[in-house]
Structures are given as structure tokens and as C-alpha cells.
PDB file of C-alpha atoms in Angstrom:
ATOM      1  CA  MET I   1     -12.219  -5.439  -5.133  1.00  0.00           C
ATOM      2  CA  THR I   2     -11.998  -3.059  -7.640  1.00  0.00           C
ATOM      3  CA  SER I   3     -10.667   0.094  -6.176  1.00  0.00           C
ATOM      4  CA  VAL I   4      -7.939   2.479  -6.909  1.00  0.00           C
ATOM      5  CA  CYS I   5      -5.403   4.174  -5.249  1.00  0.00           C
ATOM      6  CA  PRO I   6      -7.099   7.861  -4.192  1.00  0.00           C
ATOM      7  CA  HIS I   7      -3.589   9.448  -4.850  1.00  0.00           C
ATOM      8  CA  CYS I   8      -2.560   8.297  -8.376  1.00  0.00           C
ATOM      9  CA  GLY I   9      -5.152   5.935  -9.524  1.00  0.00           C
ATOM     10  CA  TRP I  10      -3.003   2.479  -9.362  1.00  0.00           C
ATOM     11  CA  PRO I  11      -4.967  -0.334  -9.127  1.00  0.00           C
ATOM     12  CA  ASP I  12      -5.403  -1.621  -5.604  1.00  0.00           C
ATOM     13  CA  GLU I  13      -5.764  -5.303  -6.957  1.00  0.00           C
ATOM     14  CA  GLN I  14      -2.260  -4.966  -8.466  1.00  0.00           C
ATOM     15  CA  PRO I  15       0.529  -4.126  -5.219  1.00  0.00           C
ATOM     16  CA  PHE I  16       3.402  -2.507  -6.921  1.00  0.00           C
ATOM     17  CA  ALA I  17       5.525  -4.130  -4.325  1.00  0.00           C
ATOM     18  CA  VAL I  18       4.899  -6.189  -1.355  1.00  0.00           C
ATOM     19  CA  LEU I  19       6.865  -5.126   1.773  1.00  0.00           C
ATOM     20  CA  SER I  20       5.868  -7.811   4.081  1.00  0.00           C
ATOM     21  CA  GLN I  21       2.902 -10.480   4.537  1.00  0.00           C
ATOM     22  CA  HIS I  22       2.103 -12.474   7.416  1.00  0.00           C
ATOM     23  CA  ARG I  23      -0.913 -14.960   8.600  1.00  0.00           C
ATOM     24  CA  THR I  24      -2.940 -13.838  11.382  1.00  0.00           C
ATOM     25  CA  GLY I  25      -6.064 -15.350  13.358  1.00  0.00           C
ATOM     26  CA  THR I  26      -8.253 -13.676  10.566  1.00  0.00           C
ATOM     27  CA  GLY I  27      -6.061 -14.567   7.403  1.00  0.00           C
ATOM     28  CA  LEU I  28      -3.283 -12.827   5.984  1.00  0.00           C
ATOM     29  CA  THR I  29      -2.081  -9.356   6.157  1.00  0.00           C
ATOM     30  CA  VAL I  30      -0.152  -7.879   3.510  1.00  0.00           C
ATOM     31  CA  TRP I  31       1.755  -4.618   3.526  1.00  0.00           C
ATOM     32  CA  SER I  32       2.096  -2.828  -0.200  1.00  0.00           C
ATOM     33  CA  ARG I  33       2.980  -0.265  -1.948  1.00  0.00           C
ATOM     34  CA  CYS I  34       1.605   1.525  -4.375  1.00  0.00           C
ATOM     35  CA  ALA I  35       3.034   3.448  -7.705  1.00  0.00           C
ATOM     36  CA  CYS I  36       3.082   6.425  -6.293  1.00  0.00           C
ATOM     37  CA  GLY I  37       4.835   4.920  -3.114  1.00  0.00           C
ATOM     38  CA  SER I  38       1.755   5.363  -0.631  1.00  0.00           C
ATOM     39  CA  THR I  39       1.703   2.264   1.721  1.00  0.00           C
ATOM     40  CA  GLN I  40      -1.120  -0.067   2.266  1.00  0.00           C
ATOM     41  CA  ILE I  41      -1.979  -2.659   5.052  1.00  0.00           C
ATOM     42  CA  ARG I  42      -4.452  -4.784   3.731  1.00  0.00           C
ATOM     43  CA  GLU I  43      -6.194  -7.950   4.910  1.00  0.00           C
ATOM     44  CA  THR I  44      -7.344 -11.251   3.230  1.00  0.00           C
ATOM     45  CA  GLY I  45      -9.937 -13.889   4.800  1.00  0.00           C
ATOM     46  CA  VAL I  46     -12.877 -15.905   4.453  1.00  0.00           C
ATOM     47  CA  ALA I  47     -15.014 -12.274   3.359  1.00  0.00           C
ATOM     48  CA  GLY I  48     -11.984 -11.372   0.829  1.00  0.00           C
ATOM     49  CA  THR I  49      -9.643  -8.695   0.990  1.00  0.00           C
ATOM     50  CA  ARG I  50      -9.837  -5.222   2.186  1.00  0.00           C
ATOM     51  CA  ILE I  51      -7.720  -2.509   2.641  1.00  0.00           C
ATOM     52  CA  ILE I  52      -7.158  -1.647   6.497  1.00  0.00           C
ATOM     53  CA  SER I  53      -4.624   1.203   5.990  1.00  0.00           C
ATOM     54  CA  ARG I  54      -3.479   3.679   3.469  1.00  0.00           C
ATOM     55  CA  GLY I  55      -0.981   6.180   3.782  1.00  0.00           C
ATOM     56  CA  ARG I  56       0.172   9.139   1.690  1.00  0.00           C
ATOM     57  CA  PRO I  57       2.834   9.413  -1.446  1.00  0.00           C
ATOM     58  CA  THR I  58       6.294   9.786  -0.546  1.00  0.00           C
ATOM     59  CA  GLN I  59       7.579  13.093  -1.545  1.00  0.00           C
ATOM     60  CA  ALA I  60      10.950  14.083  -2.339  1.00  0.00           C
ATOM     61  CA  PRO I  61      12.502  17.325  -0.617  1.00  0.00           C
ATOM     62  CA  GLN I  62      12.066  20.756  -1.935  1.00  0.00           C
ATOM     63  CA  ASN I  63      15.042  21.838  -1.011  1.00  0.00           C
ATOM     64  CA  PRO I  64      17.336  18.986  -0.957  1.00  0.00           C
ATOM     65  CA  PRO I  65      20.938  19.476   1.291  1.00  0.00           C
ATOM     66  CA  CYS I  66      23.574  19.790  -0.651  1.00  0.00           C
ATOM     67  CA  ALA I  67      26.459  17.726   0.111  1.00  0.00           C
ATOM     68  CA  ALA I  68      29.704  19.018   1.864  1.00  0.00           C
TER      69      ALA I  68
END
């Protein structure tokens, strides 16, 4: 896989953080987080690795509520 995150350019080959992984009938499903905070679901099997789904980066609230 030679793709990069469309949000920040981080290489997809190097997940920033692995959140969860489990075996399925098609191989291994891995949930990971990119450096920008977006999440990915990738599937690794006999045919190689492919990204099934990709989320958007996390964003801090513009006006966080003040502590009371």
C-alpha cells in the first residue's frame, strides 16, 4: 500500500495508533487512528491490505464551554 491520508499526508503504511484488531473470515480487520485523528478500517488478507473506510480528522471545539 503506497497511499497517504488525504487530510494530513501521513503514510497509510504506518498507522499512528492501532485501536482494535480482530480476525475475520477474510483475514484481519484493523481499526487505526492517523496522526491527524482520523480513523481507518483496514482489511488485510490474501489479496493484501486495503482501506475499507476512513473518517475525518478530529477537531477541537471553536468555543469550548468554560468551567463553572
